[in-house]
Short mmCIF file of C-alpha atoms in Angstrom, two decimals:
data_model
loop_
_atom_site.label_atom_id
_atom_site.label_comp_id
_atom_site.label_asym_id
_atom_site.label_seq_id
_atom_site.Cartn_x
_atom_site.Cartn_y
_atom_site.Cartn_z
CA UNK A 1 3.47 -24.33 3.14
CA UNK A 2 -0.32 -24.19 3.28
CA UNK A 3 -2.04 -27.61 2.83
CA UNK A 4 -5.46 -27.13 3.74
CA UNK A 5 -7.94 -24.04 4.15
CA UNK A 6 -11.24 -24.45 5.73
CA UNK A 7 -14.08 -22.53 6.99
CA UNK A 8 -16.60 -23.43 9.65
CA UNK A 9 -19.93 -22.12 10.01
CA UNK A 10 -18.86 -18.81 8.84
CA UNK A 11 -21.15 -16.09 8.57
CA UNK A 12 -20.56 -12.54 7.22
CA UNK A 13 -22.02 -9.26 7.45
CA UNK A 14 -21.62 -6.52 5.05
CA UNK A 15 -23.18 -2.83 5.44
CA UNK A 16 -25.40 -4.00 8.26
CA UNK A 17 -27.08 -7.03 6.04
CA UNK A 18 -26.18 -10.46 6.74
CA UNK A 19 -24.73 -11.95 3.56
CA UNK A 20 -24.74 -15.67 4.39
CA UNK A 21 -24.37 -17.84 7.19
CA UNK A 22 -23.32 -21.50 8.38
CA UNK A 23 -20.79 -21.82 5.51
CA UNK A 24 -18.47 -24.37 5.44
CA UNK A 25 -15.81 -25.77 3.07
CA UNK A 26 -12.70 -27.64 3.10
CA UNK A 27 -9.88 -27.21 0.57
CA UNK A 28 -6.99 -29.52 0.07
CA UNK A 29 -3.62 -29.17 -2.18
CA UNK A 30 -4.48 -29.57 -5.77
CA UNK A 31 -8.21 -28.51 -5.28
CA UNK A 32 -9.99 -25.49 -6.53
CA UNK A 33 -13.46 -23.69 -5.41
CA UNK A 34 -15.26 -21.66 -7.76
CA UNK A 35 -17.46 -19.18 -6.16
CA UNK A 36 -20.69 -18.57 -8.07
CA UNK A 37 -23.85 -16.56 -7.21
CA UNK A 38 -25.61 -13.57 -8.15
CA UNK A 39 -24.20 -9.85 -7.74
CA UNK A 40 -24.26 -8.89 -4.14
CA UNK A 41 -24.25 -12.47 -2.78
CA UNK A 42 -20.97 -11.98 -0.98
CA UNK A 43 -18.45 -13.94 -3.39
CA UNK A 44 -15.97 -10.90 -2.77
CA UNK A 45 -16.53 -10.53 0.80
CA UNK A 46 -15.86 -14.16 1.12
CA UNK A 47 -12.57 -13.80 -0.35
CA UNK A 48 -11.78 -10.86 1.68
CA UNK A 49 -12.45 -12.65 4.60
CA UNK A 50 -10.43 -15.44 3.79
CA UNK A 51 -7.63 -12.96 3.19
CA UNK A 52 -8.16 -11.28 6.55
CA UNK A 53 -9.24 -8.42 5.03
CA UNK A 54 -12.96 -8.40 6.53
CA UNK A 55 -13.83 -9.99 9.98
CA UNK A 56 -16.46 -12.61 9.71
CA UNK A 57 -19.50 -11.81 12.03
CA UNK A 58 -19.31 -15.63 13.03
CA UNK A 59 -17.16 -18.82 12.44
CA UNK A 60 -13.58 -19.81 11.77
CA UNK A 61 -11.28 -19.75 8.71
CA UNK A 62 -8.43 -22.06 9.68
CA UNK A 63 -5.26 -22.78 7.83
CA UNK A 64 -3.18 -25.96 8.03
CA UNK A 65 0.12 -27.23 6.89
CA UNK A 66 1.49 -30.68 6.91
CA UNK A 67 3.00 -29.92 10.23
CA UNK A 68 -0.33 -28.93 11.60
CA UNK A 69 -2.56 -25.91 12.27
CA UNK A 70 -0.99 -22.77 11.06
CA UNK A 71 -1.39 -19.33 12.66
CA UNK A 72 -3.84 -17.47 10.52
CA UNK A 73 -1.66 -14.11 10.63
CA UNK A 74 1.30 -15.96 9.53
CA UNK A 75 -0.40 -17.94 6.83
CA UNK A 76 -1.58 -14.89 5.22
CA UNK A 77 1.66 -13.14 5.39
CA UNK A 78 3.53 -15.87 3.77
CA UNK A 79 1.34 -18.21 1.63
CA UNK A 80 -1.62 -16.30 0.20
CA UNK A 81 -1.98 -14.39 -3.15
CA UNK A 82 -4.92 -11.94 -3.55
CA UNK A 83 -6.00 -10.80 -6.86
CA UNK A 84 -8.72 -8.15 -6.35
CA UNK A 85 -10.99 -6.44 -8.87
CA UNK A 86 -8.99 -3.36 -8.12
CA UNK A 87 -5.31 -4.21 -9.06
CA UNK A 88 -3.33 -1.96 -7.25
CA UNK A 89 -0.81 -0.99 -10.14
CA UNK A 90 0.58 2.46 -10.48
CA UNK A 91 -0.19 4.21 -13.85
CA UNK A 92 3.01 6.20 -13.68
CA UNK A 93 5.47 2.97 -13.21
CA UNK A 94 6.74 0.66 -15.57
CA UNK A 95 5.10 -2.92 -15.91
CA UNK A 96 8.48 -4.52 -15.08
CA UNK A 97 9.13 -1.98 -12.14
CA UNK A 98 5.57 -2.79 -10.65
CA UNK A 99 5.98 -6.59 -11.16
CA UNK A 100 9.54 -6.45 -9.42
CA UNK A 101 7.90 -4.62 -6.44
CA UNK A 102 5.33 -6.91 -6.04
CA UNK A 103 7.65 -9.91 -6.34
CA UNK A 104 9.65 -8.36 -3.56
CA UNK A 105 6.79 -7.49 -1.46
CA UNK A 106 5.25 -11.04 -1.62
CA UNK A 107 8.86 -12.03 -0.99
CA UNK A 108 8.99 -15.55 -2.63
CA UNK A 109 11.42 -16.63 -5.48
CA UNK A 110 9.62 -16.33 -8.84
CA UNK A 111 7.80 -19.56 -10.41
CA UNK A 112 10.18 -20.79 -12.71
CA UNK A 113 8.56 -21.47 -16.18
CA UNK A 114 9.81 -24.22 -18.39
CA UNK A 115 9.35 -24.18 -22.20
CA UNK A 116 6.11 -25.59 -22.96
CA UNK A 117 5.18 -27.29 -19.66
CA UNK A 118 3.62 -25.73 -16.89
CA UNK A 119 5.09 -23.43 -14.01
CA UNK A 120 7.47 -25.33 -11.60
CA UNK A 121 8.46 -24.16 -8.35
CA UNK A 122 12.01 -22.32 -8.96
CA UNK A 123 14.77 -24.40 -6.89
CA UNK A 124 17.36 -21.53 -7.40
CA UNK A 125 17.41 -17.57 -7.95
CA UNK A 126 18.49 -16.00 -10.76
CA UNK A 127 15.87 -16.70 -13.54
CA UNK A 128 14.36 -13.50 -12.85
CA UNK A 129 11.06 -11.89 -13.89
CA UNK A 130 11.72 -11.74 -17.65
CA UNK A 131 10.19 -15.34 -18.14
CA UNK A 132 7.04 -14.25 -16.12
CA UNK A 133 6.50 -11.19 -18.16
CA UNK A 134 7.18 -13.54 -21.38
CA UNK A 135 4.58 -15.90 -20.29
CA UNK A 136 1.96 -13.28 -20.03
CA UNK A 137 2.73 -12.02 -23.39
CA UNK A 138 4.27 -8.42 -21.86
CA UNK A 139 7.85 -8.56 -22.84
CA UNK A 140 7.59 -5.83 -25.07
CA UNK A 141 5.59 -3.87 -22.49
CA UNK A 142 8.03 -4.23 -19.97
CA UNK A 143 9.32 -0.66 -20.14
CA UNK A 144 5.82 0.65 -20.78
CA UNK A 145 3.95 2.94 -18.17
CA UNK A 146 1.05 0.73 -16.76
CA UNK A 147 -1.32 3.97 -17.62
CA UNK A 148 -0.45 3.09 -21.49
CA UNK A 149 -1.29 -0.74 -21.02
CA UNK A 150 -4.85 -2.08 -22.37
CA UNK A 151 -7.14 -3.24 -20.09
CA UNK A 152 -6.54 -6.88 -21.07
CA UNK A 153 -2.64 -6.27 -20.69
CA UNK A 154 -3.17 -4.47 -17.33
CA UNK A 155 -5.11 -7.64 -16.20
CA UNK A 156 -2.38 -9.95 -17.18
CA UNK A 157 0.23 -7.84 -15.28
CA UNK A 158 -1.90 -8.19 -12.33
CA UNK A 159 -2.14 -12.19 -12.73
CA UNK A 160 1.39 -12.27 -13.79
CA UNK A 161 2.08 -11.32 -9.94
CA UNK A 162 0.83 -14.81 -9.17
CA UNK A 163 3.96 -16.40 -10.67
CA UNK A 164 6.24 -13.51 -9.62
CA UNK A 165 6.81 -15.20 -6.26
CA UNK A 166 5.78 -18.81 -5.32
CA UNK A 167 2.75 -18.88 -2.89
CA UNK A 168 0.27 -21.75 -2.54
CA UNK A 169 -2.97 -20.28 -2.01
CA UNK A 170 -4.42 -18.10 -4.60
CA UNK A 171 -7.88 -16.08 -3.93
CA UNK A 172 -9.05 -14.49 -7.40
CA UNK A 173 -12.00 -12.19 -7.81
CA UNK A 174 -12.98 -12.48 -11.21
CA UNK A 175 -9.58 -13.37 -12.58
CA UNK A 176 -10.58 -13.80 -16.22
CA UNK A 177 -13.13 -10.88 -16.82
CA UNK A 178 -11.19 -8.62 -19.32
CA UNK A 179 -9.20 -11.48 -21.25
CA UNK A 180 -9.87 -12.80 -24.38
CA UNK A 181 -10.41 -16.49 -25.42
CA UNK A 182 -6.85 -17.14 -26.09
CA UNK A 183 -5.73 -15.82 -22.96
CA UNK A 184 -8.29 -17.55 -20.76
CA UNK A 185 -7.16 -20.73 -22.09
CA UNK A 186 -3.47 -19.76 -21.30
CA UNK A 187 -4.57 -18.62 -17.80
CA UNK A 188 -6.31 -21.95 -17.11
CA UNK A 189 -3.27 -23.76 -18.01
CA UNK A 190 -1.30 -21.66 -15.42
CA UNK A 191 -4.12 -22.46 -13.12
CA UNK A 192 -3.74 -26.16 -14.05
CA UNK A 193 -0.04 -26.33 -13.46
CA UNK A 194 -0.58 -24.59 -10.05
CA UNK A 195 -2.72 -27.26 -8.87
CA UNK A 196 -0.61 -29.88 -10.15
CA UNK A 197 2.19 -28.33 -7.91
CA UNK A 198 -0.05 -28.75 -5.00
CA UNK A 199 -1.45 -25.28 -5.05
CA UNK A 200 -4.84 -24.18 -3.86
CA UNK A 201 -7.33 -21.78 -5.80
CA UNK A 202 -10.32 -19.96 -4.59
CA UNK A 203 -11.80 -17.82 -7.51
CA UNK A 204 -15.20 -15.80 -7.69
CA UNK A 205 -16.40 -16.31 -11.22
CA UNK A 206 -19.41 -15.85 -13.22
CA UNK A 207 -18.63 -18.05 -16.07
CA UNK A 208 -17.10 -21.50 -15.75
CA UNK A 209 -13.62 -21.50 -14.58
CA UNK A 210 -11.23 -23.48 -17.43
CA UNK A 211 -10.41 -25.79 -15.03
CA UNK A 212 -11.94 -28.77 -12.74
CA UNK A 213 -13.04 -26.73 -9.90
CA UNK A 214 -15.73 -27.59 -7.20
CA UNK A 215 -18.65 -25.02 -7.36
CA UNK A 216 -19.77 -23.26 -4.30
CA UNK A 217 -22.81 -21.25 -4.74
CA UNK A 218 -23.71 -18.33 -2.60
CA UNK A 219 -27.29 -17.34 -2.60
CA UNK A 220 -28.69 -13.80 -1.70
CA UNK A 221 -29.88 -14.26 1.76
CA UNK B 1 15.43 -15.24 -0.61
CA UNK B 2 18.82 -14.54 -1.47
CA UNK B 3 20.78 -11.60 -0.01
CA UNK B 4 20.69 -9.58 -3.29
CA UNK B 5 16.94 -9.15 -3.04
CA UNK B 6 16.20 -5.94 -1.21
CA UNK B 7 13.88 -6.29 2.03
CA UNK B 8 10.28 -5.63 1.33
CA UNK B 9 10.30 -2.42 3.40
CA UNK B 10 13.30 -1.02 1.24
CA UNK B 11 11.25 -1.93 -1.84
CA UNK B 12 8.33 -0.22 -0.70
CA UNK B 13 10.36 2.81 0.51
CA UNK B 14 11.97 3.28 -3.06
CA UNK B 15 8.40 2.86 -4.66
CA UNK B 16 7.08 5.43 -2.78
CA UNK B 17 9.96 7.72 -3.56
CA UNK B 18 9.40 7.04 -7.23
CA UNK B 19 5.85 7.66 -7.15
CA UNK B 20 6.22 11.11 -5.36
CA UNK B 21 8.40 12.17 -7.99
CA UNK B 22 6.68 10.80 -10.87
CA UNK B 23 5.14 13.54 -12.99
CA UNK B 24 6.63 16.27 -10.64
CA UNK B 25 3.81 15.92 -8.28
CA UNK B 26 3.59 16.13 -4.78
CA UNK B 27 7.39 17.56 -3.76
CA UNK B 28 7.00 20.50 -6.59
CA UNK B 29 3.44 21.28 -5.65
CA UNK B 30 4.31 21.56 -2.00
CA UNK B 31 7.27 23.85 -2.71
CA UNK B 32 5.65 25.83 -5.08
CA UNK B 33 2.84 26.37 -2.46
CA UNK B 34 5.24 27.14 0.12
CA UNK B 35 7.22 29.88 -1.91
CA UNK B 36 3.83 31.00 -3.26
CA UNK B 37 2.69 31.69 0.31
CA UNK B 38 5.95 33.28 1.22
CA UNK B 39 5.98 35.69 -1.86
CA UNK B 40 2.55 36.63 -0.94
CA UNK B 41 3.31 37.99 2.76
CA UNK B 42 5.00 40.98 1.73
CA UNK B 43 1.88 41.87 -0.37
CA UNK B 44 -0.66 41.37 2.54
CA UNK B 45 1.44 42.40 5.55
CA UNK B 46 2.87 45.37 4.11
CA UNK B 47 6.28 46.02 2.54
CA UNK B 48 7.95 47.71 5.73
CA UNK B 49 11.31 45.91 6.16
CA UNK B 50 11.19 46.04 10.00
CA UNK B 51 7.80 44.54 10.20
CA UNK B 52 8.53 41.65 8.00
CA UNK B 53 11.89 40.90 9.32
CA UNK B 54 10.19 40.62 12.73
CA UNK B 55 7.32 38.28 11.38
CA UNK B 56 9.61 36.44 9.04
CA UNK B 57 11.13 33.39 11.04
CA UNK B 58 7.57 32.74 12.68
CA UNK B 59 5.80 33.04 9.26
CA UNK B 60 8.38 30.73 7.37
CA UNK B 61 7.62 28.14 10.06
CA UNK B 62 3.84 28.48 10.07
CA UNK B 63 3.77 28.11 6.36
CA UNK B 64 6.00 24.96 6.39
CA UNK B 65 3.53 23.27 8.78
CA UNK B 66 0.81 23.90 6.59
CA UNK B 67 2.60 22.92 3.45
CA UNK B 68 3.57 19.65 5.08
CA UNK B 69 0.16 18.76 6.12
CA UNK B 70 -1.48 19.63 2.87
CA UNK B 71 0.77 17.15 0.85
CA UNK B 72 0.05 14.67 3.89
CA UNK B 73 -3.70 14.19 3.24
CA UNK B 74 -3.25 11.62 0.42
CA UNK B 75 -0.50 9.62 2.07
CA UNK B 76 -2.54 6.50 2.07
CA UNK B 77 -5.43 7.58 -0.11
CA UNK B 78 -4.06 6.34 -3.80
CA UNK B 79 -3.08 2.83 -2.31
CA UNK B 80 -6.46 2.62 -0.62
CA UNK B 81 -8.40 3.43 -3.70
CA UNK B 82 -6.83 1.37 -6.36
CA UNK B 83 -6.38 -1.93 -4.08
CA UNK B 84 -2.79 -1.59 -3.54
CA UNK B 85 -3.61 -1.58 0.13
CA UNK B 86 -5.23 -5.10 0.19
CA UNK B 87 -2.08 -6.38 -1.27
CA UNK B 88 0.18 -4.42 0.98
CA UNK B 89 -1.66 -6.37 3.87
CA UNK B 90 -0.64 -9.67 2.38
CA UNK B 91 3.25 -8.93 2.90
CA UNK B 92 5.36 -10.08 5.57
CA UNK B 93 5.58 -6.87 7.15
CA UNK B 94 2.78 -5.66 9.56
CA UNK B 95 0.67 -2.49 8.50
CA UNK B 96 2.21 -0.45 11.05
CA UNK B 97 5.65 -1.04 9.28
CA UNK B 98 3.92 -0.13 6.10
CA UNK B 99 2.66 3.19 7.78
CA UNK B 100 6.20 3.82 9.25
CA UNK B 101 8.03 3.46 5.73
CA UNK B 102 5.47 5.35 3.72
CA UNK B 103 5.59 8.24 6.46
CA UNK B 104 9.89 8.19 6.03
CA UNK B 105 9.51 8.22 2.37
CA UNK B 106 7.22 11.01 2.44
CA UNK B 107 9.62 12.95 4.67
CA UNK B 108 12.50 12.22 2.52
CA UNK B 109 10.44 13.22 -0.79
CA UNK B 110 8.74 16.21 0.42
CA UNK B 111 9.43 17.26 3.85
CA UNK B 112 13.37 17.43 3.39
CA UNK B 113 13.00 19.62 0.17
CA UNK B 114 10.34 21.97 2.03
CA UNK B 115 12.90 21.96 5.03
CA UNK B 116 15.58 23.31 2.56
CA UNK B 117 13.34 26.08 1.20
CA UNK B 118 12.62 27.10 4.89
CA UNK B 119 15.66 29.18 5.62
CA UNK B 120 15.65 30.60 2.36
CA UNK B 121 12.13 31.73 2.36
CA UNK B 122 13.03 33.17 6.20
CA UNK B 123 16.08 34.95 4.93
CA UNK B 124 14.48 36.44 1.74
CA UNK B 125 11.52 37.93 4.16
CA UNK B 126 14.40 39.86 6.05
CA UNK B 127 15.37 37.34 8.73
CA UNK B 128 19.12 37.68 9.85
CA UNK B 129 21.15 35.01 8.05
CA UNK B 130 22.13 33.48 11.26
CA UNK B 131 18.88 31.61 11.84
CA UNK B 132 19.44 29.56 8.48
CA UNK B 133 21.14 26.74 10.42
CA UNK B 134 18.63 26.48 13.47
CA UNK B 135 15.69 26.84 10.84
CA UNK B 136 17.01 24.05 8.67
CA UNK B 137 17.17 21.83 11.67
CA UNK B 138 14.18 22.69 12.92
CA UNK B 139 12.22 22.26 9.74
CA UNK B 140 13.86 18.88 9.26
CA UNK B 141 12.95 17.65 12.88
CA UNK B 142 9.31 19.35 12.48
CA UNK B 143 8.87 17.69 9.18
CA UNK B 144 9.57 14.48 10.59
CA UNK B 145 7.24 15.07 13.47
CA UNK B 146 4.47 16.27 10.88
CA UNK B 147 4.67 13.30 8.64
CA UNK B 148 4.27 10.95 11.23
CA UNK B 149 1.57 12.46 13.01
CA UNK B 150 -0.10 13.34 10.06
CA UNK B 151 -0.02 9.66 9.05
CA UNK B 152 -2.07 8.91 11.90
CA UNK B 153 -4.80 11.33 10.27
CA UNK B 154 -4.46 10.24 6.80
CA UNK B 155 -4.91 6.54 8.18
CA UNK B 156 -8.14 7.43 10.23
CA UNK B 157 -9.54 9.51 7.47
CA UNK B 158 -9.70 6.42 5.11
CA UNK B 159 -12.15 4.55 7.30
CA UNK B 160 -14.14 7.91 8.09
CA UNK B 161 -15.18 8.62 4.49
CA UNK B 162 -16.41 12.33 4.68
CA UNK B 163 -15.01 12.77 8.27
CA UNK B 164 -11.86 14.38 6.99
CA UNK B 165 -12.40 17.66 8.62
CA UNK B 166 -13.39 15.68 11.88
CA UNK B 167 -9.86 14.18 11.67
CA UNK B 168 -7.83 17.25 10.98
CA UNK B 169 -9.47 18.80 14.31
CA UNK B 170 -8.83 15.50 16.06
CA UNK B 171 -4.73 15.31 14.95
CA UNK B 172 -4.38 19.06 15.07
CA UNK B 173 -3.70 19.16 19.10
CA UNK B 174 -0.79 16.74 18.41
CA UNK B 175 0.87 19.16 16.19
CA UNK B 176 0.69 22.07 18.84
CA UNK B 177 4.04 20.87 20.59
CA UNK B 178 6.54 20.81 17.36
CA UNK B 179 4.93 23.94 16.07
CA UNK B 180 5.71 25.58 19.74
CA UNK B 181 9.04 24.01 19.93
CA UNK B 182 10.07 24.83 16.44
CA UNK B 183 8.91 28.42 16.63
CA UNK B 184 10.66 28.80 20.08
CA UNK B 185 13.88 27.52 18.40
CA UNK B 186 13.75 29.85 15.21
CA UNK B 187 12.71 32.96 17.49
CA UNK B 188 15.73 32.51 19.84
CA UNK B 189 17.98 32.10 17.06
CA UNK B 190 16.73 35.20 15.29
CA UNK B 191 17.07 37.20 18.49
CA UNK B 192 20.77 35.58 19.11
CA UNK B 193 19.48 33.73 22.17
CA UNK B 194 19.97 29.99 23.02
CA UNK B 195 18.16 27.81 20.56
CA UNK B 196 19.28 24.51 21.44
CA UNK B 197 16.88 23.65 24.42
CA UNK B 198 13.89 24.14 21.99
CA UNK B 199 15.30 22.23 19.32
CA UNK B 200 16.15 19.34 21.56
CA UNK B 201 12.47 19.47 22.72
CA UNK B 202 11.44 19.26 19.15
CA UNK B 203 13.84 16.25 18.63
CA UNK B 204 12.46 14.45 21.28
CA UNK B 205 8.74 14.95 20.22
CA UNK B 206 9.79 14.18 16.73
CA UNK B 207 11.12 10.73 18.00
CA UNK B 208 8.50 9.83 19.99
CA UNK B 209 6.06 10.48 16.95
CA UNK B 210 8.40 8.29 14.80
CA UNK B 211 8.19 5.56 17.55
CA UNK B 212 4.45 5.61 18.69
CA UNK B 213 2.75 7.04 15.33
CA UNK B 214 2.84 4.03 13.27
CA UNK B 215 0.95 1.70 15.50
CA UNK B 216 -2.09 4.01 15.62
CA UNK B 217 -1.67 4.65 11.74
CA UNK B 218 -1.35 0.61 11.11
CA UNK B 219 -4.53 0.35 13.17
CA UNK B 220 -6.17 3.09 11.17
CA UNK B 221 -5.25 1.11 8.17
CA UNK B 222 -6.46 -2.23 9.17
CA UNK B 223 -10.00 -0.45 10.08
CA UNK B 224 -9.96 1.12 6.61
CA UNK B 225 -9.85 -2.48 5.12
CA UNK B 226 -12.74 -4.07 6.67
#
């Protein structure tokens, strides 16, 4: 399990332009970083670099577990949830089928949701994904094709992947954008519970995150 | 983590099979294209039965190659456009395995049904019925080679944006051997000669493609993400 993510003297280029350089941060379990900054400052690019989808122009991104440093590829393959602005959901498949596929792909047991309390790590198999759909208010849409979901429902289905298998590091690009006030609060509670479990969150946002997050501001170069 | 969970790659295979058939998409379109071209041949080449019978095996084989390649063009593009490829890159399986499984699902969903049409089209155009067996075998093996080699082109064309035409030209030489071996097997069968040697060469080439192409396609996918 990942216990730390850090960047050292990181520089990123996009389309031949230097986005930022000499960026460093260190994130420990139970901590969250809110990436802020104007459009084009490189928030999404930084998330993509952490996820291994974009090669840094300079500097290092390191992952560590309690046992010591982790191989970056191994950490990304087993311990990281990616939520981009494009949700990767297929319009012709049902919400339940898509959630099941991504749960199998990311390979962990679903996070067990207990009553009013926050999510807990599932100790055993069997709860299935129904509680996860339920937690995101999608129970009655489980067998609806994704193309028939509203924008907010679709975003909630994308967010549900975070709980469909337990992975400690969440990388979120504008996670709350299309959600109404009620769902922002609910998702904020889920983020809280994840941090309480020792999870780590890095989120690019324009408005404030509903959790106590440290702000990392990117300025256009 | 229990044994009841299908492995991620099996889940990906089943998802792609379902996506291929949802809404009657790719496979039916490729099949309709195949039958459409086969039906137009007598109109363009003239209805003389002798002439058609002589051309039938080669034509059926050529149209199969074109239909396979047309349907392969968008093997990775939907996943790349809608962000699913970003998520697939965060799984335990490497991108080479993603490419291999997606090509295999494409072959099962589209290549195999096309292969079933090939002998029927050849016989309908006047080829002797005895070519049906060799034709089916050649079409199955040839479709496998087309699927995996086409995956390289499909992956590379993601990064190259408007370079689709260039990619087609680059991948084309790789498709020459299966077209030659397959056509040779089918022609030999039509003339009543030994068709197994050509089919064995086709099989060897298809297996080589299955073994090697996923690594090139996986590298192309990684490049497209960056």
